[in-house]
Tab-separated table of N, CA and C in Angstrom:
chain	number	residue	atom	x	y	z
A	1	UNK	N	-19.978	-1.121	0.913
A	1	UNK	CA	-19.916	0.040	1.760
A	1	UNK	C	-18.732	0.912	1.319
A	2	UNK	N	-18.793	2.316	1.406
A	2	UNK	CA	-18.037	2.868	0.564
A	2	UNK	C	-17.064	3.143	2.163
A	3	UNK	N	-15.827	3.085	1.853
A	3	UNK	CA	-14.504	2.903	2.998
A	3	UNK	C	-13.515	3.990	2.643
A	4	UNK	N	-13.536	5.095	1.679
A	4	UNK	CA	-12.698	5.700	1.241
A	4	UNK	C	-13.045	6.954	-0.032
A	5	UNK	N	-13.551	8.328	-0.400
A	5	UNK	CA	-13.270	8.822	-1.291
A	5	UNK	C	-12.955	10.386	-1.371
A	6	UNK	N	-11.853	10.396	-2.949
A	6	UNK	CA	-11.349	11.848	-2.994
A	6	UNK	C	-11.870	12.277	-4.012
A	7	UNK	N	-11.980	13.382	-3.919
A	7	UNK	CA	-13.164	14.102	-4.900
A	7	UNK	C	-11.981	15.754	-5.438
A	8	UNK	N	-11.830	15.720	-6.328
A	8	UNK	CA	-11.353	17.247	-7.209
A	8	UNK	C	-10.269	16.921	-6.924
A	9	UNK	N	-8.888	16.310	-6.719
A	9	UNK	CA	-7.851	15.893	-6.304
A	9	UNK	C	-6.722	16.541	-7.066
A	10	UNK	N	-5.774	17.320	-7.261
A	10	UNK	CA	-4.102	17.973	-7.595
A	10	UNK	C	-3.378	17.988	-6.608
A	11	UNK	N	-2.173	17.662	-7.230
A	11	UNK	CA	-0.986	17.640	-6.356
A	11	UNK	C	-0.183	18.450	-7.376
A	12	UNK	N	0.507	19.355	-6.768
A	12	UNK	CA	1.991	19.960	-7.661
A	12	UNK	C	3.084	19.784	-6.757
A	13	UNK	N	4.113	19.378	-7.543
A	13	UNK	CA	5.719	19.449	-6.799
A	13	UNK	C	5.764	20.373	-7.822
A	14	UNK	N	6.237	22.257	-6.958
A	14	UNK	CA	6.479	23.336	-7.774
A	14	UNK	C	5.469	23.114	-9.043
A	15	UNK	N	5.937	23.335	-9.977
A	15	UNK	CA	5.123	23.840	-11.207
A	15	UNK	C	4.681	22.412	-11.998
A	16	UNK	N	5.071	21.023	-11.678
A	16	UNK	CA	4.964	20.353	-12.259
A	16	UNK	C	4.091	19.373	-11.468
A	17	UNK	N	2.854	19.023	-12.585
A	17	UNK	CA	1.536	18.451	-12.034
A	17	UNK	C	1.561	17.076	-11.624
A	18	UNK	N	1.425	16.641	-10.462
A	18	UNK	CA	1.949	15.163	-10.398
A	18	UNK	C	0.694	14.396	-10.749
A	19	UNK	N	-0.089	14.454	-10.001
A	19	UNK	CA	-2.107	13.587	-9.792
A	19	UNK	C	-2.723	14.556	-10.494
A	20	UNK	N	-3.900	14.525	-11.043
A	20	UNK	CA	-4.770	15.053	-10.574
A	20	UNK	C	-6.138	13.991	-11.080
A	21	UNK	N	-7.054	14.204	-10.464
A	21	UNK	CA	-8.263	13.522	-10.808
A	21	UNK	C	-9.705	14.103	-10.178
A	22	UNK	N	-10.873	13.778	-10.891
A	22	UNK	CA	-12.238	14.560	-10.531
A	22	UNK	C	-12.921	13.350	-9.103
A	23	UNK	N	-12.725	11.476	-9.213
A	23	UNK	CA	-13.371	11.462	-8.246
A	23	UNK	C	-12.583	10.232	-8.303
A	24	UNK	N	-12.215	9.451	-6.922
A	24	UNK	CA	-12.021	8.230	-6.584
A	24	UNK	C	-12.495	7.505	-5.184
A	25	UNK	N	-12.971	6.219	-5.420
A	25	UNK	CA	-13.632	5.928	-4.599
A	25	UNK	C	-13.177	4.256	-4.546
A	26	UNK	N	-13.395	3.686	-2.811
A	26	UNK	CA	-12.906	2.595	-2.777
A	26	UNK	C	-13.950	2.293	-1.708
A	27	UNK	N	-14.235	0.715	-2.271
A	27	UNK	CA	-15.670	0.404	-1.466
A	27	UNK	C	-14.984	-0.876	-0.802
A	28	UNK	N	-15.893	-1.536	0.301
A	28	UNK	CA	-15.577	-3.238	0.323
A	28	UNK	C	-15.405	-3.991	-0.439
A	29	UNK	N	-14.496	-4.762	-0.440
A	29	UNK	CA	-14.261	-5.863	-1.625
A	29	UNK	C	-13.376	-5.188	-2.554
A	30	UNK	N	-13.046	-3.906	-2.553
A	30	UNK	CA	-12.282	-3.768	-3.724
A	30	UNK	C	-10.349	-4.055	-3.342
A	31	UNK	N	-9.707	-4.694	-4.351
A	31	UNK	CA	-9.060	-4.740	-4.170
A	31	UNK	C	-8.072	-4.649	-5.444
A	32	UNK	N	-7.633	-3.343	-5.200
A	32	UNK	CA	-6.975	-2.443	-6.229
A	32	UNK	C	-5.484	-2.496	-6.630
A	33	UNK	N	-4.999	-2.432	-7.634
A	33	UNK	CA	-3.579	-2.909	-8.295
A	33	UNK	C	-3.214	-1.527	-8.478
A	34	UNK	N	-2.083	-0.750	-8.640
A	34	UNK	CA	-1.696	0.282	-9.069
A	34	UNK	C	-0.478	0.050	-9.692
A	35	UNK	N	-0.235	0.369	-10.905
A	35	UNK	CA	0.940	0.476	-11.918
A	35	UNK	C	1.183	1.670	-12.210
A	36	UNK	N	2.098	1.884	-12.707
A	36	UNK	CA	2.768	3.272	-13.607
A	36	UNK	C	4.525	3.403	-13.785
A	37	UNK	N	5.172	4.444	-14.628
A	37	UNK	CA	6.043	4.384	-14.257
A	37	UNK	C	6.917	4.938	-13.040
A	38	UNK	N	7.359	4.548	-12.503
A	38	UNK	CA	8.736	5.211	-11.440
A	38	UNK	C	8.171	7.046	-11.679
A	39	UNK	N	7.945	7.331	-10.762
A	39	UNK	CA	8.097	8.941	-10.126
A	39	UNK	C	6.527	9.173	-11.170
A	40	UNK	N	5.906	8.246	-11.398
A	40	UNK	CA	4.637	8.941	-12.113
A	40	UNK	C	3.260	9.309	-11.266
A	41	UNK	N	3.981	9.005	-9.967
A	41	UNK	CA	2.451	9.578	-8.936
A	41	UNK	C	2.205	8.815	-7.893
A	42	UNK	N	2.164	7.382	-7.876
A	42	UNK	CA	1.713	6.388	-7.419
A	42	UNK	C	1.836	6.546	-5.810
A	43	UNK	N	3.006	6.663	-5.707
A	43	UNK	CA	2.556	6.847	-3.808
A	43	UNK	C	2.293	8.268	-3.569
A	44	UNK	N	2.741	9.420	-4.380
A	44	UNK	CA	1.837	10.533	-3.833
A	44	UNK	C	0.303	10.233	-3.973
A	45	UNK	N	-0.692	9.396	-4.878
A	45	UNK	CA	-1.842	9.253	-4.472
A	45	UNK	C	-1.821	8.736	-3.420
A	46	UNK	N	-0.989	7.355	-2.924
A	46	UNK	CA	-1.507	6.851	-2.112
A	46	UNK	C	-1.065	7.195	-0.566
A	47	UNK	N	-0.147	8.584	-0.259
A	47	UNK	CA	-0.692	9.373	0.393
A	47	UNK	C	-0.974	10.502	0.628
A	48	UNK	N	-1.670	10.769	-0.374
A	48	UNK	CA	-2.631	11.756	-0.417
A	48	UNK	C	-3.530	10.763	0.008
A	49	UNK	N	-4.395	10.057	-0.630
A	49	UNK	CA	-5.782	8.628	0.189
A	49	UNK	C	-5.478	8.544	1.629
A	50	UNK	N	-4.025	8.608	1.921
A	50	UNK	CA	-3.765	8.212	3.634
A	50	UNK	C	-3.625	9.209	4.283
A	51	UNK	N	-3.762	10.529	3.563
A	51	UNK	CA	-4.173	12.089	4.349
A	51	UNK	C	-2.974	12.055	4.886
A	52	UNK	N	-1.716	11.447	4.088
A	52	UNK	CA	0.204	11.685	4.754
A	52	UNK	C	0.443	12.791	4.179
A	53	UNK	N	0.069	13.381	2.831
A	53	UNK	CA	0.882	14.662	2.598
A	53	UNK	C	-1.158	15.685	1.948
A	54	UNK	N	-1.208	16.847	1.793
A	54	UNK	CA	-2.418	17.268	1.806
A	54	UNK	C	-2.280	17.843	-0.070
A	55	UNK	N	-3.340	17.531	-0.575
A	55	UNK	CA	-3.685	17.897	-1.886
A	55	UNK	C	-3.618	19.061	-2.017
A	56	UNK	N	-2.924	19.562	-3.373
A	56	UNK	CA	-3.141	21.032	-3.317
A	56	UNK	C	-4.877	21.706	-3.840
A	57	UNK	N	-5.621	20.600	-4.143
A	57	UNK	CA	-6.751	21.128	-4.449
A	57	UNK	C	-7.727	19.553	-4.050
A	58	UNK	N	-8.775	20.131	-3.201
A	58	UNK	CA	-9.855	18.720	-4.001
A	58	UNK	C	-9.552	18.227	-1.943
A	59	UNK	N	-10.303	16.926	-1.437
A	59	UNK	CA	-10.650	16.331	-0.323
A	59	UNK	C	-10.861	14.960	-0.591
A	60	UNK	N	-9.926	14.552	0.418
A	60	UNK	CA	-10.181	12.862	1.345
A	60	UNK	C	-10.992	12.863	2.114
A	61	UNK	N	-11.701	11.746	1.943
A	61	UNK	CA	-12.598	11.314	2.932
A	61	UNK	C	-12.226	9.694	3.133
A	62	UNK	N	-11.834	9.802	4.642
A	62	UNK	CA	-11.928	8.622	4.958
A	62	UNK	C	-12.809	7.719	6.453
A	63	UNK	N	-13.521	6.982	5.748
A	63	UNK	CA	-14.978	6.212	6.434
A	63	UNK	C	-14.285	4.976	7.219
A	64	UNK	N	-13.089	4.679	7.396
A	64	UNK	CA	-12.583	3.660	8.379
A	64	UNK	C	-11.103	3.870	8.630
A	65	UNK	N	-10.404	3.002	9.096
A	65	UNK	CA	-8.864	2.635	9.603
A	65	UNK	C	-8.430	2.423	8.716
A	66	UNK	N	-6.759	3.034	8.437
A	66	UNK	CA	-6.349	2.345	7.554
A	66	UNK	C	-4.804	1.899	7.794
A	67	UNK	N	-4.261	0.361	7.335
A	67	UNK	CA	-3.122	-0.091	7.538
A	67	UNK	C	-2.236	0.249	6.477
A	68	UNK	N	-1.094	0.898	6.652
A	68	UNK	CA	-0.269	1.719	5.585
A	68	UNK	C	0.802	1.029	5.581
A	69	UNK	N	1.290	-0.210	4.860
A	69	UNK	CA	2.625	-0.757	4.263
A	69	UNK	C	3.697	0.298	3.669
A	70	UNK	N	4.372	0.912	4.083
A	70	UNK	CA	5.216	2.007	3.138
A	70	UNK	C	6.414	1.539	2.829
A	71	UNK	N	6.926	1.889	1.636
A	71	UNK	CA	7.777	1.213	1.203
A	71	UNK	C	9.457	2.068	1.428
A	72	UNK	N	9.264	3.119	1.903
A	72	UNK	CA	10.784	3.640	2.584
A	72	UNK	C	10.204	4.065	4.061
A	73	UNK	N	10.645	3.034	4.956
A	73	UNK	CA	10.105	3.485	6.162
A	73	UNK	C	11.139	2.540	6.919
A	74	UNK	N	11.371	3.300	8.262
A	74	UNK	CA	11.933	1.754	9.362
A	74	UNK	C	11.101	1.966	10.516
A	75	UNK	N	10.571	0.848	10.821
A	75	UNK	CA	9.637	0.530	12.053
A	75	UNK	C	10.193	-0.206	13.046
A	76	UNK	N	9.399	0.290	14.097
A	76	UNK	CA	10.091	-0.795	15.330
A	76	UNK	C	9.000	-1.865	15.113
A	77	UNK	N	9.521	-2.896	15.906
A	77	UNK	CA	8.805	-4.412	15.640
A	77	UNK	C	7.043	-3.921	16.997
A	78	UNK	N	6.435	-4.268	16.118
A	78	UNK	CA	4.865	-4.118	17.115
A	78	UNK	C	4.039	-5.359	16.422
A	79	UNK	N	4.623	-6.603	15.811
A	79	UNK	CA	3.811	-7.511	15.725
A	79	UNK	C	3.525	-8.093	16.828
A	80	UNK	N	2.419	-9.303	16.856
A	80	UNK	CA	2.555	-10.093	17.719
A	80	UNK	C	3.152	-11.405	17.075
A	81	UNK	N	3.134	-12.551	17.832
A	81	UNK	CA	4.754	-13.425	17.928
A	81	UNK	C	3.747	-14.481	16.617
A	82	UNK	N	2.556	-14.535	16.640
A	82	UNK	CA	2.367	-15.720	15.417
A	82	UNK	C	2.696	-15.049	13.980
A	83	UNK	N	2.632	-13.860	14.340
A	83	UNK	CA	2.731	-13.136	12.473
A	83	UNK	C	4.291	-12.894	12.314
A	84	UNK	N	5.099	-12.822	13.476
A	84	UNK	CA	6.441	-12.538	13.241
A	84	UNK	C	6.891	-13.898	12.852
A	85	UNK	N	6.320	-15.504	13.494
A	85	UNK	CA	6.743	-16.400	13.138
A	85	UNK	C	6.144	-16.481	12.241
A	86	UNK	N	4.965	-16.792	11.550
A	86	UNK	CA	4.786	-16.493	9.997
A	86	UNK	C	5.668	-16.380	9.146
A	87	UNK	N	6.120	-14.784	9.552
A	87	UNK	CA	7.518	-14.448	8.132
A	87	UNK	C	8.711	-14.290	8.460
A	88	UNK	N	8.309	-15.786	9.716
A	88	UNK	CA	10.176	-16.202	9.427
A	88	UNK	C	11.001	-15.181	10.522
A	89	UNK	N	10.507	-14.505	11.141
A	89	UNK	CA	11.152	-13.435	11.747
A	89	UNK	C	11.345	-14.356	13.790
A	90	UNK	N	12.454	-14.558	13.903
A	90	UNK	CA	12.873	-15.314	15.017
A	90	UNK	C	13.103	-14.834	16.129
A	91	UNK	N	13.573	-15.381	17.000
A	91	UNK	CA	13.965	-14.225	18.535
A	91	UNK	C	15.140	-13.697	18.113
A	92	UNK	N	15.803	-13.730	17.393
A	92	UNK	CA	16.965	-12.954	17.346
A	92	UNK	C	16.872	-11.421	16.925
A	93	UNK	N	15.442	-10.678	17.179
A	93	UNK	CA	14.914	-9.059	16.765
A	93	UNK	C	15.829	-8.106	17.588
A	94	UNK	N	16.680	-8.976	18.399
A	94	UNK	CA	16.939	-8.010	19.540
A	94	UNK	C	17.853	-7.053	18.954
A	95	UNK	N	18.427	-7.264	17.901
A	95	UNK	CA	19.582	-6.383	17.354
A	95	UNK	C	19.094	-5.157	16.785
A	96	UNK	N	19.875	-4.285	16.178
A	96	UNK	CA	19.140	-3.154	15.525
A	96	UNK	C	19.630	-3.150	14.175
A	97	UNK	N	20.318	-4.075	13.752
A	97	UNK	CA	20.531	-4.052	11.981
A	97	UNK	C	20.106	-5.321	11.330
A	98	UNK	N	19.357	-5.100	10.871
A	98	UNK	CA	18.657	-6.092	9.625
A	98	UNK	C	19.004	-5.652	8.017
A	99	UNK	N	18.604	-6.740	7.764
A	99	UNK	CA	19.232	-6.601	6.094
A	99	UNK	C	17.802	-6.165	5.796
A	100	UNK	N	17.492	-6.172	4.279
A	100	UNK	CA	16.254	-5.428	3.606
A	100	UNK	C	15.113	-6.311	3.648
A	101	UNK	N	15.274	-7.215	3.376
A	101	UNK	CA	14.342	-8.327	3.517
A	101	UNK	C	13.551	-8.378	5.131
A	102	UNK	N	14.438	-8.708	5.504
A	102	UNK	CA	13.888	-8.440	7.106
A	102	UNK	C	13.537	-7.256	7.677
A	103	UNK	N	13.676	-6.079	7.159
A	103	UNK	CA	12.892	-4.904	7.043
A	103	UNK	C	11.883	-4.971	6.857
A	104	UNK	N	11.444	-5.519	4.959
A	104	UNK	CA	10.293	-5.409	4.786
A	104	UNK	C	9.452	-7.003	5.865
A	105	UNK	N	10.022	-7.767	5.456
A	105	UNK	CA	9.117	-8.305	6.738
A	105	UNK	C	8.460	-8.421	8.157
A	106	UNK	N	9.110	-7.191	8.770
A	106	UNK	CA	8.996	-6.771	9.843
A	106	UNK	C	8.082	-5.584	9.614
A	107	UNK	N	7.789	-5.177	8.500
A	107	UNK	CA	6.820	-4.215	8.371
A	107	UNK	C	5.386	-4.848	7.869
A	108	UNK	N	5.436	-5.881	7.354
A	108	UNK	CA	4.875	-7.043	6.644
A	108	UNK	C	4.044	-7.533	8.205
A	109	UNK	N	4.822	-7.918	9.152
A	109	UNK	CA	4.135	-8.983	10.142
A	109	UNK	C	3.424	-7.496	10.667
A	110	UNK	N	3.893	-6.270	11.083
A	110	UNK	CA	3.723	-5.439	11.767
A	110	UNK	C	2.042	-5.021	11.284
A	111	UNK	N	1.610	-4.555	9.936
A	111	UNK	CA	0.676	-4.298	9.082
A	111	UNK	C	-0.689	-5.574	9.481
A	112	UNK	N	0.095	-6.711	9.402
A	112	UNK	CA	-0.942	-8.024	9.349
A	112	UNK	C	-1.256	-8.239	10.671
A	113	UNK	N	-0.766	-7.975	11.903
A	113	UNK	CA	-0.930	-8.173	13.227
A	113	UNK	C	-2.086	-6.741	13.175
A	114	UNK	N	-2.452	-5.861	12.594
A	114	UNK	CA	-3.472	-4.814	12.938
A	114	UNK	C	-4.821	-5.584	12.114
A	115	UNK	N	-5.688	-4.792	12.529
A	115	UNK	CA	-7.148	-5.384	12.325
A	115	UNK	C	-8.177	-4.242	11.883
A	116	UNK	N	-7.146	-3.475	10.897
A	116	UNK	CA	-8.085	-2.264	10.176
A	116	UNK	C	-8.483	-3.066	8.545
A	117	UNK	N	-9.667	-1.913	8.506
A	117	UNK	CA	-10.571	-2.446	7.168
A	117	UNK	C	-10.365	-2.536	6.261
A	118	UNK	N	-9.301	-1.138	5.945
A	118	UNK	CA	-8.579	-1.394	5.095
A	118	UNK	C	-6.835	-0.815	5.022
A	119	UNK	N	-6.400	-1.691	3.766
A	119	UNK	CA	-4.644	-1.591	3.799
A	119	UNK	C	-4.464	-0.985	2.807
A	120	UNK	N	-3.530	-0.707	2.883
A	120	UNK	CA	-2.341	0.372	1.903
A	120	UNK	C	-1.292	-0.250	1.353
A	121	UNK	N	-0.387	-0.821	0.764
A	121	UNK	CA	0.576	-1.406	0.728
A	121	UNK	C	1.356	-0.904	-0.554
A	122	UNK	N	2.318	-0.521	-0.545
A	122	UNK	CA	3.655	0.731	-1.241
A	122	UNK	C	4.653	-0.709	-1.853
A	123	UNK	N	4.288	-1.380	-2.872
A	123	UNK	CA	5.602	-2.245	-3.197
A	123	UNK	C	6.102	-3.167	-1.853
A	124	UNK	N	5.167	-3.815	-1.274
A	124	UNK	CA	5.359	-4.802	0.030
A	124	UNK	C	5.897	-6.114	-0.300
A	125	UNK	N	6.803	-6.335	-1.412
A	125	UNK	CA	7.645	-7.296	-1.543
A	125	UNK	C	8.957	-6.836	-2.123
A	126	UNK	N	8.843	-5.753	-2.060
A	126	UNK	CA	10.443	-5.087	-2.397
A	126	UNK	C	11.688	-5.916	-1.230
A	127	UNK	N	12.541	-6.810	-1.940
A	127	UNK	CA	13.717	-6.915	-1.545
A	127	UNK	C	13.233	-8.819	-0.262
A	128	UNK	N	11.979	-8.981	-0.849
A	128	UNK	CA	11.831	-10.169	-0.356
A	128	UNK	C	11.958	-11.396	-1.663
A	129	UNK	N	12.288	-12.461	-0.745
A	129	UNK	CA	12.483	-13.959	-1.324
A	129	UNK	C	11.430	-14.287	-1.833
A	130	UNK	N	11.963	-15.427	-2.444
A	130	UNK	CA	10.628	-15.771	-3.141
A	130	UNK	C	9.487	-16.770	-1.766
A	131	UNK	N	10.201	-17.166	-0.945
A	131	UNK	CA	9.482	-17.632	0.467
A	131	UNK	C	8.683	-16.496	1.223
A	132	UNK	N	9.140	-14.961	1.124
A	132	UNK	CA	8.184	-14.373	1.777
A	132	UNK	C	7.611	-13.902	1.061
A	133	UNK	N	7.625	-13.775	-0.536
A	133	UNK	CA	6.601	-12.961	-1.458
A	133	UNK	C	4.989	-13.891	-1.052
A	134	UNK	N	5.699	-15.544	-1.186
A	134	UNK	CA	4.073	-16.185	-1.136
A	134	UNK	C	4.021	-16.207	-0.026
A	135	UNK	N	4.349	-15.963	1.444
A	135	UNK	CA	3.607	-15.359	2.552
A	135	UNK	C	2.849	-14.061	2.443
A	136	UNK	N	3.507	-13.312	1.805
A	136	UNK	CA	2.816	-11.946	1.794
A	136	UNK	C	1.272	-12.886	0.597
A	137	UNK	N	1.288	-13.255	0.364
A	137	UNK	CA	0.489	-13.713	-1.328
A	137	UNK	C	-0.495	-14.522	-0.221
A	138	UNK	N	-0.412	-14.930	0.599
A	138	UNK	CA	-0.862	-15.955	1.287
A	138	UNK	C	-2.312	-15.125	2.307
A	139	UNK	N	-0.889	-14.042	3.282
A	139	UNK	CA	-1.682	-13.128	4.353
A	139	UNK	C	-2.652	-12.148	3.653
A	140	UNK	N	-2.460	-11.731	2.421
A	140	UNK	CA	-3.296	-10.701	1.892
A	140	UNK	C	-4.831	-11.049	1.225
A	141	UNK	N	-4.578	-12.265	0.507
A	141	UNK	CA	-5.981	-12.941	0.561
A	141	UNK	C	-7.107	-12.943	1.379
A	142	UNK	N	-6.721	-12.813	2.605
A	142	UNK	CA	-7.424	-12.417	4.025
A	142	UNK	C	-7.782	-11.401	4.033
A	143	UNK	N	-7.071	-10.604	3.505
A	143	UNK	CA	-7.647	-8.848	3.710
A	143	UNK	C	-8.561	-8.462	2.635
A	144	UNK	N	-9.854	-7.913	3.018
A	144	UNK	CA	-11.215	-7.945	2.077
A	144	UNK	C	-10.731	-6.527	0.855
A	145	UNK	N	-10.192	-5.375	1.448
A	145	UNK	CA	-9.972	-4.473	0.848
A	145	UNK	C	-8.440	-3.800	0.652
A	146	UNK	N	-8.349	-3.419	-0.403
A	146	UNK	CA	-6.602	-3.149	-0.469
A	146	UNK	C	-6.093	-2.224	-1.242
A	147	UNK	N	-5.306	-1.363	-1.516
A	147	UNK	CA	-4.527	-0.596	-2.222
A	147	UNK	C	-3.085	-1.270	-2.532
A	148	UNK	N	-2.755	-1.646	-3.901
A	148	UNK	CA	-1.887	-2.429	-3.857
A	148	UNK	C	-0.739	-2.009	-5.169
A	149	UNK	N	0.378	-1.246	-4.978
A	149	UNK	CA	1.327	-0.511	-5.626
A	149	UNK	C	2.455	-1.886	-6.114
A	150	UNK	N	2.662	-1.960	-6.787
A	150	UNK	CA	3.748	-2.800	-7.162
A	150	UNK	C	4.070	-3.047	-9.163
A	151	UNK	N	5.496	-3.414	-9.274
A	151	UNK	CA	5.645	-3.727	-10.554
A	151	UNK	C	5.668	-4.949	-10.968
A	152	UNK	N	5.117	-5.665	-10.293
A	152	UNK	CA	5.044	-7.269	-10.139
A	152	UNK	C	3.827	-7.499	-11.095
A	153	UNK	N	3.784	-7.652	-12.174
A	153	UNK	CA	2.077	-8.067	-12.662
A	153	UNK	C	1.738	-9.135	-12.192
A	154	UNK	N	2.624	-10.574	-12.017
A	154	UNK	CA	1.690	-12.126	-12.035
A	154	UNK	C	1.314	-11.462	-10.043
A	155	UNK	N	2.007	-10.471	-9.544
A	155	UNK	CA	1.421	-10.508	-7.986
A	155	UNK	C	-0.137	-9.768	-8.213
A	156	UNK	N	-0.064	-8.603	-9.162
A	156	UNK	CA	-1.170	-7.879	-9.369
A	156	UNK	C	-2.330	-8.382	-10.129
A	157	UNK	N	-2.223	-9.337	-10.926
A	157	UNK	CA	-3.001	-10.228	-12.024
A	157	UNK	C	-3.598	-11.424	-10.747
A	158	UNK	N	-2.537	-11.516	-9.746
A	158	UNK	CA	-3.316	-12.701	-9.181
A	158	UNK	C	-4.142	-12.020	-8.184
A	159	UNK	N	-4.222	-10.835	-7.267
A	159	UNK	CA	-4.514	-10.994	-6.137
A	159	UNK	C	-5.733	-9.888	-6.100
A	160	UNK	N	-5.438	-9.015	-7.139
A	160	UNK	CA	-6.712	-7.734	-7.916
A	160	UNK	C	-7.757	-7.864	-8.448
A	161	UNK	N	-8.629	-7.106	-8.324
A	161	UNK	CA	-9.848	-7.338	-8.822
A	161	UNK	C	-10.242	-5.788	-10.057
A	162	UNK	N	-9.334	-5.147	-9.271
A	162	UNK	CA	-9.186	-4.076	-10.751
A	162	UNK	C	-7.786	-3.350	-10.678
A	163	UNK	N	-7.318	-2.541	-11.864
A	163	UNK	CA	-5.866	-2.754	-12.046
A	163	UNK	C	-5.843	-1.352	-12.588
A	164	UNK	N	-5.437	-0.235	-12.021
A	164	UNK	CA	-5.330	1.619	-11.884
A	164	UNK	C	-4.039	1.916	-12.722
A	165	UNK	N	-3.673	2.496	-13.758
A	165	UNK	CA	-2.318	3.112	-13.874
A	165	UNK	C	-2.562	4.478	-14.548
A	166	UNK	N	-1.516	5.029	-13.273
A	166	UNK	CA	-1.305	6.428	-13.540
A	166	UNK	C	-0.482	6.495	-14.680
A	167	UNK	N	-0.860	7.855	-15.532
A	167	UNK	CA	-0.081	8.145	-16.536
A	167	UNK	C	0.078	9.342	-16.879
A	168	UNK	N	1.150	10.517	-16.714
A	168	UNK	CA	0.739	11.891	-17.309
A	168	UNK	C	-0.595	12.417	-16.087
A	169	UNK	N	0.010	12.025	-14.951
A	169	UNK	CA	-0.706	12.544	-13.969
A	169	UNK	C	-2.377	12.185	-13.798
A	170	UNK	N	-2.802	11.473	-14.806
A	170	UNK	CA	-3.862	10.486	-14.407
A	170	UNK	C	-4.094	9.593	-14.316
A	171	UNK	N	-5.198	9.021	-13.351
A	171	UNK	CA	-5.775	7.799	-13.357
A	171	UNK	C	-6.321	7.225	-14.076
A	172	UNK	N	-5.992	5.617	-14.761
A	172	UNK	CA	-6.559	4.758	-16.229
A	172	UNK	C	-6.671	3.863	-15.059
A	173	UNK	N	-8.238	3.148	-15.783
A	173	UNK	CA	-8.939	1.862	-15.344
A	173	UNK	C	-8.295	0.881	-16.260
C-alpha cells in the first residue's frame, strides 16, 4: 500500500540547490536507509516528506500518520512507563536537565509509545550507548515501515531493505 509520495520535488536555500527529484515513493514494508554527506540534503528531504518545511517546487502526499524522530529537538516526556523503562529512563524525569543520551532516549521511548504507520527517524542513536543503540535496534524491527537517516552502516546494512544517498542534490538507489 502506497503510505507516502513526492512528485517534481526542489528545495533552494537562496541560490543554492539542495534536493531535487522527479518522483519518490514509500510503500508498506519499505524500510529505507539514507546516507550522504553532512549538509547534503538528508533531513531537508526528510522534512520536506514530513510537510515540516514546504518545497520550492513539486508536492507531498501523505496517505497515513507519521512518527518523526528529529535529531535537534527537546521534547517533553509523553511516553508511557513500559517504553520509558525499556530505555532505561527511571523516575528520576522529574528534573529538567538531562545529558544527550537521555535526550535522545526520551525522544526514542516518546516516538515508540505512538502507533503511527509510519516513522521518520533523523540519526536516532546520536549520542547513545552502545546499550541503547541495541534497544533502539531491537524496538525498530517492530516497525513495518521507516525512513532511516544515519552514518552508522552495520545499523543501516542491518535493519534496511533499501539504502538512498543523496549526492549533488540527488537521490541514488
Amino acid at each position: 500500500m502506497l503510505l507516502l509520495e513526492a512528485v517534481n520535488i526542489q528545495k533552494y536555500f537562496g541560490d543554492r540547490l539542495i534536493i531535487e527529484f522527479d518522483e519518490f515513493k514509500i510503500y508498506s514494508g519499505d524500510k529505507i536507509g539514507i546516507v550522504g554527506m553532512n549538509g547534503s540534503g538528508k533531513t531537508t528531504l526528510m522534512n520536506i516528506l514530513a510537510n515540516d518545511i514546504k518545497p520550492d517546487g513539486g508536492i507531498v502526499r501523505q496517505y497515513c500518520d507519521i512518527t518523526y524522530i528529529r535529531q535537534f529537538s527537546d521534547e517533553g516526556i509523553n511516553a508511557n512507563q513500559r517504553n520509558l523503562k525499556e530505555f532505561s529512563l527511571g523516575t528520576e524525569l522529574n528534573r529538567k536537565i538531562f545529558s544527550g543520551g537521555e535526550k535522545t532516549r526520551i525522544k526514542l521511548a516518546n516516538a515508540f509509545s505512538e502507533e503511527n504507520t509510519l516513522l521518520f527517524a533523523d540519526e536516532p542513536t546520536a549520542n547513545l550507548d552502545y546499550k541503547g543503540i541495541e534497544i533502539f535496534k531491537e524496538k525498530i524491527c517492530g516497525v513495518e515501515t521507516f525512513l532511516l537517516i544515519s552514518h552508522d552502516r552495520s545499523i543501516l546494512d542491518t535493519l534496511c531493505n533499501k539504502i538512498l544517498e543523496i549526492k549533488d542534490g540527488r537521490i541514488k538507489s
